[in-house]
XYZ file of C-alpha atoms in Angstrom:
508
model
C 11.535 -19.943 0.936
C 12.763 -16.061 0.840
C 15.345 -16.924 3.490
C 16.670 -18.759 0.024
C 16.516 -14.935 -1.851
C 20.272 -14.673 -2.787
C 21.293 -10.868 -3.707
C 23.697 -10.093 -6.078
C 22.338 -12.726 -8.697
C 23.793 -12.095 -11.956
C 21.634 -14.424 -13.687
C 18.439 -15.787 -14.136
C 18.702 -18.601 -16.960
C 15.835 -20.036 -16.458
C 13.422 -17.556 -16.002
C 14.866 -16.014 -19.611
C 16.333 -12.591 -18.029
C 19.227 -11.060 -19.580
C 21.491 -9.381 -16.618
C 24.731 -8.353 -17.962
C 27.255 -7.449 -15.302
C 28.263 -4.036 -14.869
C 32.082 -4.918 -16.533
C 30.782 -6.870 -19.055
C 28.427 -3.743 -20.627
C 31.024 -2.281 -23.128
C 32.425 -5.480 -23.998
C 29.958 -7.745 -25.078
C 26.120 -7.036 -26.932
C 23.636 -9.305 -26.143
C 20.305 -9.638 -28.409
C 16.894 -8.972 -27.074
C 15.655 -11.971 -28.330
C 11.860 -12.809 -26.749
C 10.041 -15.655 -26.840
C 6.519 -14.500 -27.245
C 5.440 -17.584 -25.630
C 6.706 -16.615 -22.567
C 6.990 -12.777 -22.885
C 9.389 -11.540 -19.496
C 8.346 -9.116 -17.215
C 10.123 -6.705 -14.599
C 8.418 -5.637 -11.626
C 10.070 -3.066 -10.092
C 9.573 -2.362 -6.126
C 8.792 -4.996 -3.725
C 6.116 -3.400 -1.451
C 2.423 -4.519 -1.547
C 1.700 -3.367 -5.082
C 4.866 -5.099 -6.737
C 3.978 -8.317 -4.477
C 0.561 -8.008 -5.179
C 1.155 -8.354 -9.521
C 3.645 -10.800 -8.826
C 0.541 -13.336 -7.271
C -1.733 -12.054 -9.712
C 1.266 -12.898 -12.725
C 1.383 -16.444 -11.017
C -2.418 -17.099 -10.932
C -2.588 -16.682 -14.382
C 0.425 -18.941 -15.078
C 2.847 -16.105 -16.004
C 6.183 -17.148 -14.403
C 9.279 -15.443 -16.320
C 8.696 -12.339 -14.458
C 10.984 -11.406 -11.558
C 10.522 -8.672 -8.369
C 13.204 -5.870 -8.590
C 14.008 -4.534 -4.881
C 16.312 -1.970 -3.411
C 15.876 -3.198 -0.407
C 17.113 -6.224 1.560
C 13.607 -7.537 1.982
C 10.016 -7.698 0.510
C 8.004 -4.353 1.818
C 8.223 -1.631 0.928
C 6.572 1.372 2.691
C 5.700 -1.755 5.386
C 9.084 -0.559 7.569
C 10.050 -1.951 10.723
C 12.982 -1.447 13.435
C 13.821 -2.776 16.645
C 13.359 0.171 19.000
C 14.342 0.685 22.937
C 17.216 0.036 25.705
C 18.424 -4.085 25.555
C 15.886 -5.936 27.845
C 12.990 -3.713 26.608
C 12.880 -3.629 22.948
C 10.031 -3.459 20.504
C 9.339 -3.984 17.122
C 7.841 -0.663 15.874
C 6.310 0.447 12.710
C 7.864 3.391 11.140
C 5.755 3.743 7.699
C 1.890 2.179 7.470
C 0.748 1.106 10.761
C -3.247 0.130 10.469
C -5.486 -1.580 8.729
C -8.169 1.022 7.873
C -11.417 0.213 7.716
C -11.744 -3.925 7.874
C -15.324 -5.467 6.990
C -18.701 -4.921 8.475
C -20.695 -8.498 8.589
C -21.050 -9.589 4.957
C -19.854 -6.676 3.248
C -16.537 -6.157 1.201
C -13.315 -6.922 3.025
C -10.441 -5.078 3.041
C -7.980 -6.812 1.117
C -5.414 -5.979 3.849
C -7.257 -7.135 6.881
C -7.830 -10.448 5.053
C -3.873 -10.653 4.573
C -3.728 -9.731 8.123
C -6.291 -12.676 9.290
C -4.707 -15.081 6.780
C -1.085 -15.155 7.873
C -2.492 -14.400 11.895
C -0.895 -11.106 12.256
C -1.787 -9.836 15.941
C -3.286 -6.119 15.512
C -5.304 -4.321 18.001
C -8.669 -2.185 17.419
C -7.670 1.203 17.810
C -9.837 4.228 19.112
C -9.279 7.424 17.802
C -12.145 8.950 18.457
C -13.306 7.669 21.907
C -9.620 7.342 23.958
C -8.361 10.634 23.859
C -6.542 13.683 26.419
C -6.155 16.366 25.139
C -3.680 19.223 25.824
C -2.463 22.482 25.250
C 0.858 24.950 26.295
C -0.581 25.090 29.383
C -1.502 21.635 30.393
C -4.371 19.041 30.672
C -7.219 20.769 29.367
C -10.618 19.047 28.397
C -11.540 20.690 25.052
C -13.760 17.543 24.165
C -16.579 19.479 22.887
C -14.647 21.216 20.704
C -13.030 18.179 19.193
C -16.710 16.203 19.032
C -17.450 19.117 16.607
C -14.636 19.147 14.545
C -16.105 15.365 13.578
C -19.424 17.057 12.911
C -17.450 19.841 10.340
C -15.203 17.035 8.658
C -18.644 14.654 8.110
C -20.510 18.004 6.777
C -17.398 18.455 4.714
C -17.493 15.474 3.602
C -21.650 15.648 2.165
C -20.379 19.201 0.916
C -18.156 17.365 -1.619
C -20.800 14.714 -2.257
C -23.106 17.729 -3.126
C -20.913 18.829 -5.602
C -20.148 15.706 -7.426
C -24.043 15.337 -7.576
C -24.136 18.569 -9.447
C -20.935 18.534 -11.435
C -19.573 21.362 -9.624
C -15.847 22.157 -9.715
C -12.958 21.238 -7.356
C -12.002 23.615 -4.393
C -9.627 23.029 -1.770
C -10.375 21.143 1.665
C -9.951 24.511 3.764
C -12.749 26.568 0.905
C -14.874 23.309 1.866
C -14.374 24.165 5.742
C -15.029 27.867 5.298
C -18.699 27.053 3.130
C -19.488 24.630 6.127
C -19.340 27.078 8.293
C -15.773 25.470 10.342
C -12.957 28.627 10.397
C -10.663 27.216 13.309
C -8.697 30.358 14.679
C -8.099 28.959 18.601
C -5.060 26.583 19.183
C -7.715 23.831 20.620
C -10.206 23.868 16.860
C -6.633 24.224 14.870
C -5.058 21.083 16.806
C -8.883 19.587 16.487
C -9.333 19.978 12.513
C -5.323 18.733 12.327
C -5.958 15.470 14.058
C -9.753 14.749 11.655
C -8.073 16.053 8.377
C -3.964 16.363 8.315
C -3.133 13.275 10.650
C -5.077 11.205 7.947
C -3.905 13.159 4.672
C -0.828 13.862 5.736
C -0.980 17.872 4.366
C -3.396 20.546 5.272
C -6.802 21.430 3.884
C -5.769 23.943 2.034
C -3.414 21.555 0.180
C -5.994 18.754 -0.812
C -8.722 18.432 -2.605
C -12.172 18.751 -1.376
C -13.817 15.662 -3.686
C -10.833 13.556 -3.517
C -9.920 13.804 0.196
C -13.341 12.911 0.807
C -14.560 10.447 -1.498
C -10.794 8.364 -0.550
C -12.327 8.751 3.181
C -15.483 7.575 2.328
C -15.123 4.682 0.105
C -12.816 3.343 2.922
C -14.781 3.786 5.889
C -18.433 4.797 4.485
C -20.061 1.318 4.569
C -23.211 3.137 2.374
C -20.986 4.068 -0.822
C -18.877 0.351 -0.826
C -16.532 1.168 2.663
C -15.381 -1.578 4.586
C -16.208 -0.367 7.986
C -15.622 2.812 10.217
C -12.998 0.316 12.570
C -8.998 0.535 12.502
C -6.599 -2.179 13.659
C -2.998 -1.108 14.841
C -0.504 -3.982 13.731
C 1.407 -4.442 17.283
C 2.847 -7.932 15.871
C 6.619 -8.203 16.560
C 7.662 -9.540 13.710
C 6.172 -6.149 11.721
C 3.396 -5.105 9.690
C 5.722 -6.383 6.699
C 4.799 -9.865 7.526
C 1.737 -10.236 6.032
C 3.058 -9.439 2.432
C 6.347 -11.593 2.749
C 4.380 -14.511 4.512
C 2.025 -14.186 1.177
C 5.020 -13.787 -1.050
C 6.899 -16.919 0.365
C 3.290 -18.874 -0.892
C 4.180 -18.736 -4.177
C 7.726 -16.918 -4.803
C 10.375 -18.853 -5.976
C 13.886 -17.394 -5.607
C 14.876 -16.949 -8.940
C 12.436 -14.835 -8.923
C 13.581 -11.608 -6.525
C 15.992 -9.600 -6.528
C 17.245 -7.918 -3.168
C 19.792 -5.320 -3.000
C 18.898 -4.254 -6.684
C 18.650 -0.370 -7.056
C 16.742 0.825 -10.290
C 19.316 4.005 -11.996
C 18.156 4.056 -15.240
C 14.786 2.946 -17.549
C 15.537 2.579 -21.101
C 12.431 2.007 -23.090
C 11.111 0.966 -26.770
C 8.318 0.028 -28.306
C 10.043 -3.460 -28.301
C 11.316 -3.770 -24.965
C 12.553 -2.414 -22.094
C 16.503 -2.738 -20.974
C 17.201 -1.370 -16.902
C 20.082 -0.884 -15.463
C 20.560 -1.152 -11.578
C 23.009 0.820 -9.359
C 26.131 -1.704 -9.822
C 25.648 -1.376 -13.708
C 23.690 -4.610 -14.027
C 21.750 -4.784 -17.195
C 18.301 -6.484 -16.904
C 15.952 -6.785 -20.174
C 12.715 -7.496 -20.417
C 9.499 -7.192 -22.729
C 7.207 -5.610 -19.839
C 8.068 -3.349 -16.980
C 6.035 -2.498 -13.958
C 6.849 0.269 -12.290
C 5.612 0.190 -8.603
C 8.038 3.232 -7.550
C 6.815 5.798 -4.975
C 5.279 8.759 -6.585
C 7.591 10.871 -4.746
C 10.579 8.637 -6.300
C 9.275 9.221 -9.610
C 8.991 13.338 -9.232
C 12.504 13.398 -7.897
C 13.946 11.919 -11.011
C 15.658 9.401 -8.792
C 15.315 6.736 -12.004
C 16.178 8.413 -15.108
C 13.726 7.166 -18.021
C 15.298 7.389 -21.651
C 13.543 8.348 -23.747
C 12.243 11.052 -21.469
C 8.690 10.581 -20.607
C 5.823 12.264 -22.839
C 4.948 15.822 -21.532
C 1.808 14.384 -20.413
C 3.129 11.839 -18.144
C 5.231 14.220 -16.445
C 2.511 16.506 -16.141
C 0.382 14.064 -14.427
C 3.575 13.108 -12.136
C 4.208 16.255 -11.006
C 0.522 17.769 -10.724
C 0.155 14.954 -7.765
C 1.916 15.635 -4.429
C 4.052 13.138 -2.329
C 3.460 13.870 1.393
C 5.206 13.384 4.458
C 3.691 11.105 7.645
C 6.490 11.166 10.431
C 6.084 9.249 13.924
C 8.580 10.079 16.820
C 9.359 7.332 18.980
C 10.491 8.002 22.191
C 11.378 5.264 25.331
C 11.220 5.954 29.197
C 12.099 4.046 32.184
C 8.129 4.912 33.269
C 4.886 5.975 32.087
C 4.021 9.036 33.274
C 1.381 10.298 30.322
C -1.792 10.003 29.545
C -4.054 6.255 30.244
C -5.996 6.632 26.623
C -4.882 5.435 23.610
C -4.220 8.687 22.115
C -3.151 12.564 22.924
C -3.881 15.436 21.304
C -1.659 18.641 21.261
C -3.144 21.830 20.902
C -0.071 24.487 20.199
C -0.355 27.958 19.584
C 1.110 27.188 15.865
C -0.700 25.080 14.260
C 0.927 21.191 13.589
C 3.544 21.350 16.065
C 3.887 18.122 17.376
C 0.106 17.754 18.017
C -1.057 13.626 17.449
C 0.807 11.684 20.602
C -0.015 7.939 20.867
C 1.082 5.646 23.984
C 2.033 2.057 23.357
C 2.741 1.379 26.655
C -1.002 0.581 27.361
C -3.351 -2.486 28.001
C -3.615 -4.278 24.912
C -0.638 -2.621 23.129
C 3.170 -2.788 24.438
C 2.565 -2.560 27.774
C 5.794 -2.010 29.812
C 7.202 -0.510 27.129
C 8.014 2.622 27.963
C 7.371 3.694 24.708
C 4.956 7.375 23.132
C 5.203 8.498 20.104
C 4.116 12.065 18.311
C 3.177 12.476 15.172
C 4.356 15.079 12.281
C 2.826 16.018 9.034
C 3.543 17.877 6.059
C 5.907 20.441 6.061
C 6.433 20.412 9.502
C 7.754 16.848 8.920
C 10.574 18.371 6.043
C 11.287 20.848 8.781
C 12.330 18.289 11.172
C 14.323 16.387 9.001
C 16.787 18.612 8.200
C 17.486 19.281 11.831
C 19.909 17.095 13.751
C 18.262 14.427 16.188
C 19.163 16.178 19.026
C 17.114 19.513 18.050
C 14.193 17.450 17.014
C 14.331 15.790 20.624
C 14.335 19.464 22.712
C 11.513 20.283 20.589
C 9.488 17.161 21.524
C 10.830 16.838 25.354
C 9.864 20.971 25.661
C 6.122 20.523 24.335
C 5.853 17.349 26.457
C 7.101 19.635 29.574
C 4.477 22.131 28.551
C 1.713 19.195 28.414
C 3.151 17.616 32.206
C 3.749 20.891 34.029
C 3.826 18.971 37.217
C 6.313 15.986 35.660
C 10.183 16.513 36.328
C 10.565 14.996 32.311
C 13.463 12.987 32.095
C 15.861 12.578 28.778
C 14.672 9.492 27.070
C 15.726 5.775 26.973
C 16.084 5.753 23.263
C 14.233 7.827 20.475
C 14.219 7.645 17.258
C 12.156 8.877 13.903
C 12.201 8.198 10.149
C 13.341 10.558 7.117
C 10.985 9.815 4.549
C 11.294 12.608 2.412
C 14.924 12.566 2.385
C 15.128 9.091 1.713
C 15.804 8.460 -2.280
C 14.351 4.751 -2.145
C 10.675 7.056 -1.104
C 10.653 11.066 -1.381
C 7.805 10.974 1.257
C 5.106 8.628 2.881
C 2.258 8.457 0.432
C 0.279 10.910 -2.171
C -2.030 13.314 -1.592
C -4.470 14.588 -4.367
C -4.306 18.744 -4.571
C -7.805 20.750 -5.564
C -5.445 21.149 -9.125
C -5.492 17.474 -10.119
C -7.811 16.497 -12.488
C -8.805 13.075 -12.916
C -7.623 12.875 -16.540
C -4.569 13.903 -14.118
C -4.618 10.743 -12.806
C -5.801 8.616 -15.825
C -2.551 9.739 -17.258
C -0.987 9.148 -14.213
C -1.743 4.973 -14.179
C -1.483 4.962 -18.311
C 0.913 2.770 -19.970
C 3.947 4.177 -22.311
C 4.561 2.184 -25.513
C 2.567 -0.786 -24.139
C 5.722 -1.479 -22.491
C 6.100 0.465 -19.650
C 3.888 0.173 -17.037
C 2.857 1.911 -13.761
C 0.708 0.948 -10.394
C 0.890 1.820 -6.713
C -0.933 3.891 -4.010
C -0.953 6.820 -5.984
C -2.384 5.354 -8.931
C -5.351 4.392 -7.495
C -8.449 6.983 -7.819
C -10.874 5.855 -5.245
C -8.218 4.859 -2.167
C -4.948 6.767 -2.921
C -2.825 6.780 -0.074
C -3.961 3.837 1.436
C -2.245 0.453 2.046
C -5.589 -1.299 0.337
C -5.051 1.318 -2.641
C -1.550 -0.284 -3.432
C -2.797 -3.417 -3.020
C -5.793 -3.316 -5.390
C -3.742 -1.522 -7.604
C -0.997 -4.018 -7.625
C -4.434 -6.760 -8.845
C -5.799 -4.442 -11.296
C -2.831 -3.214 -13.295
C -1.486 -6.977 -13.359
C -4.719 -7.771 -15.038
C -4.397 -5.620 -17.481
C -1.008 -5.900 -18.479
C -2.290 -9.972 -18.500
C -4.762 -9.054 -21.192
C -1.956 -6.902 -23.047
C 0.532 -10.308 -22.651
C -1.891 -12.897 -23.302
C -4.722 -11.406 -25.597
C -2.652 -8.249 -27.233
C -5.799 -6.282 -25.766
C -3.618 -3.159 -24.490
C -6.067 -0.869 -24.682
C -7.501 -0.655 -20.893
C -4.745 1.461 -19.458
C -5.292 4.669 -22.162
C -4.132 8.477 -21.375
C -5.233 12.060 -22.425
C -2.793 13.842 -24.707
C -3.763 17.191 -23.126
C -5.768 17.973 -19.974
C -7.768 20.966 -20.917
C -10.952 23.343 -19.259
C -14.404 23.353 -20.535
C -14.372 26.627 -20.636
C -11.690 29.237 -21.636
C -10.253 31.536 -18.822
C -11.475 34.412 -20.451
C -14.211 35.847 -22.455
């Protein structure tokens, strides 16, 4: 059915969409004329949120709504590419690449690993924790111990914040919660140690995230004693991409009137009677509802201009959030000549420079493929991307000379890497929560603007932000809502704070 998806579609009759052609705008005025019986609805994004409220929509018999994509398929952050020399290709995954945390006996599922199971999407269990060499400038060097108890400081990190929910205590930053727990990492082997339990997964340092939050979005996940699925994480290694699973469950009920591909969002133009957006090529698409499913990082960027401006509030809650950058480096040789685990770890004087490695060309993963990749973080991952590919390469090809002393290391097959902060379709990989964002931060954050205009995706979500299963529960939850607002006129569950304020004044 979406081989069927037609871009470029001008009009959607039947569905009750206006789309006025970019030449036709000046010339011609067109009433916003709704039938309330059949109120239309924009969803804008086609990743796992925007999929997710289109099913939801459908369940409950909502048809006239239609999935607006910039892309030339259904996925958003799920990102594929064919990678390697002809003969020895791969499909690899450039954006989310596991299923984290997937059920423990009876308990609550992941949403994403049932996706997975349902439309038989081949992953592999992945250990982090119990497959690992690790390395520093000098070589192989077994610093084991020293990485068992950096798991010991992120789970006593982890009851610190617990402690302080308990007793209402305020916020601090991840790298305050290491200091009170006793974990100050000053050698290159407990830096590259407390980078591979904390940044790898958050994507920015402790002393960029939030104690509570970075914890509590760790725990509900994996914690099977506060709700987590389980403490397991399957790699997708299915060649058709991790993408599958939310275009196989799209093609279930999608009809193709009902996407469009190729469709850039410019410009939002709001009322408290409707909502008119324009695409890229001037297209004009009205509707009654919006759904906004944009990347946070799109959003802070001002990629999609929103007239009238959004309220102060909803830009404060925008921009108090932070969009963070999760880069993997592929890289192809004609042999394998690293490590036999699953993973590597890096430990470099400076902290985060190239430090995660992870070998595909292993039993149970791509075997024969010649393929390793490293993984970037934060800043370090900005760096990179403004450097040309051939700069980016040295740097990788000199730290894997320092971590093979004894290996003549030869130029690689084929390598490639991502640039998602620079791309405008994403401004980053996912959102982090900072120790400054306060959870009528993020209230605002999900709210509603005029009833009209709404908003879900990873970042809105408050207990798993930054995970795949956070975009898709949000993508259920805000649909529901906005289904009570349609059907019932009940549009009262997605509320905000006019001003986020202390309980106590700075001063006395």
């Amino acid at each position: 059915m979406l081989a069927m998806f037609v871009s470029g579609l001008l009009h959607l009759w039947p569905l009750g969409f206006i789309l006025v052609p970019s030449s036709l705008v000046h010339a011609r005025s067109i009433k916003h004329a709704s039938d309330k019986s059949s109120p239309r609805v924009l969803i804008l994004g086609g990743g796992v949120t925007g999929v997710i409220a289109a099913r939801t929509l459908h369940e409950q018999r909502i048809t006239n709504f239609a999935i607006v994509e910039a892309r030339d398929e259904l996925g958003g952050r799920l990102k594929s590419t064919t990678f390697g020399t002809p003969g020895r290709q791969s499909t690899i995954e450039l954006g989310a690449n596991w299923v984290q945390g997937t059920q423990t006996d009876d308990g609550p599922a992941n949403p994403i690993w049932t996706l997975a199971q349902k439309h038989g999407l081949k992953t592999q269990p992945n250990d982090w924790y119990g497959s690992i060499t690790t390395y520093d400038d000098t070589g192989l060097v077994n610093y084991l111990d020293v990485f068992n108890n950096s798991t010991d400081y992120y789970t006593s990190l982890t009851v610190a914040a617990g402690t302080r929910v308990t007793k209402r205590e305020v916020d601090l930053t991840s790298r305050t919660g290491y200091s009170l727990v006793g974990a100050k990492s000053t050698t290159p082997a407990a830096m590259a140690c407390e980078y591979y339990q904390f940044d790898w997964e958050y994507a920015q340092t402790p002393e960029q995230s939030s104690l509570i939050a970075s914890s509590w979005g760790n725990n509900f996940t994996y914690n099977t004693d506060v709700g987590g699925f389980s403490d397991s994480n399957e790699m997708c290694i299915d060649q058709r991409g991790f993408k599958y699973l939310i275009q196989a469950e799209a093609a279930e009920f999608l009809q193709p009137e009902q996407v469009l591909l190729d469709s850039t969002v410019t410009v939002i133009k709001y009322s408290t009677s409707g909502v008119d957006v324009t695409l890229q090529n001037g297209t004009i698409l009205r509707a009654d509802y919006v759904l906004c499913t944009f990347s946070l990082g799109v959003l802070q960027n001002d990629d999609v201009v929103f007239e009238p401006p959004l309220p102060d509030w909803k830009q404060e809650a925008i921009q108090s959030m932070v969009m963070a950058t999760y880069t993997k480096i592929f890289l192809q040789f004609d042999e394998n000549f690293w490590f036999d685990t699953q993973m590597g770890l890096y430990a470099d004087p400076t902290r985060g420079v190239y430090p995660v490695w992870q070998s595909l060309d292993i039993v149970d993963f791509l075997p024969g493929s010649g393929v390793v990749f490293v993984t970037t973080t934060g800043d370090f991952s900005i760096r990179i991307e403004a450097l040309p590919d051939s700069q980016v390469q040295s740097e990788v090809l000199a730290v894997m000379r320092a971590m093979f002393p004894n290996v003549t290391i030869p130029e690689p097959l084929d390598f490639y890497f991502p640039r998602w902060h620079s791309d405008p379709l994403y401004r980053g990989s996912y959102s982090n929560w900072p120790s400054s964002f306060f959870s009528e931060h993020h209230e605002n954050l999900r709210a509603t603007v005029s009833e009209r205009l709404w908003f879900a995706g990873e970042a809105t979500s408050q207990k798993y932000f930054g995970f795949l299963h956070g975009a898709y529960f949000e993508g259920l939850d805000v649909a529901t809502s906005m289904i009570k607002c349609i059907k019932e006129g009940r549009c009262t569950d997605l509320q905000h704070v006019s001003e986020v304020t202390t309980t106590l004044p700075y001063w006395t």
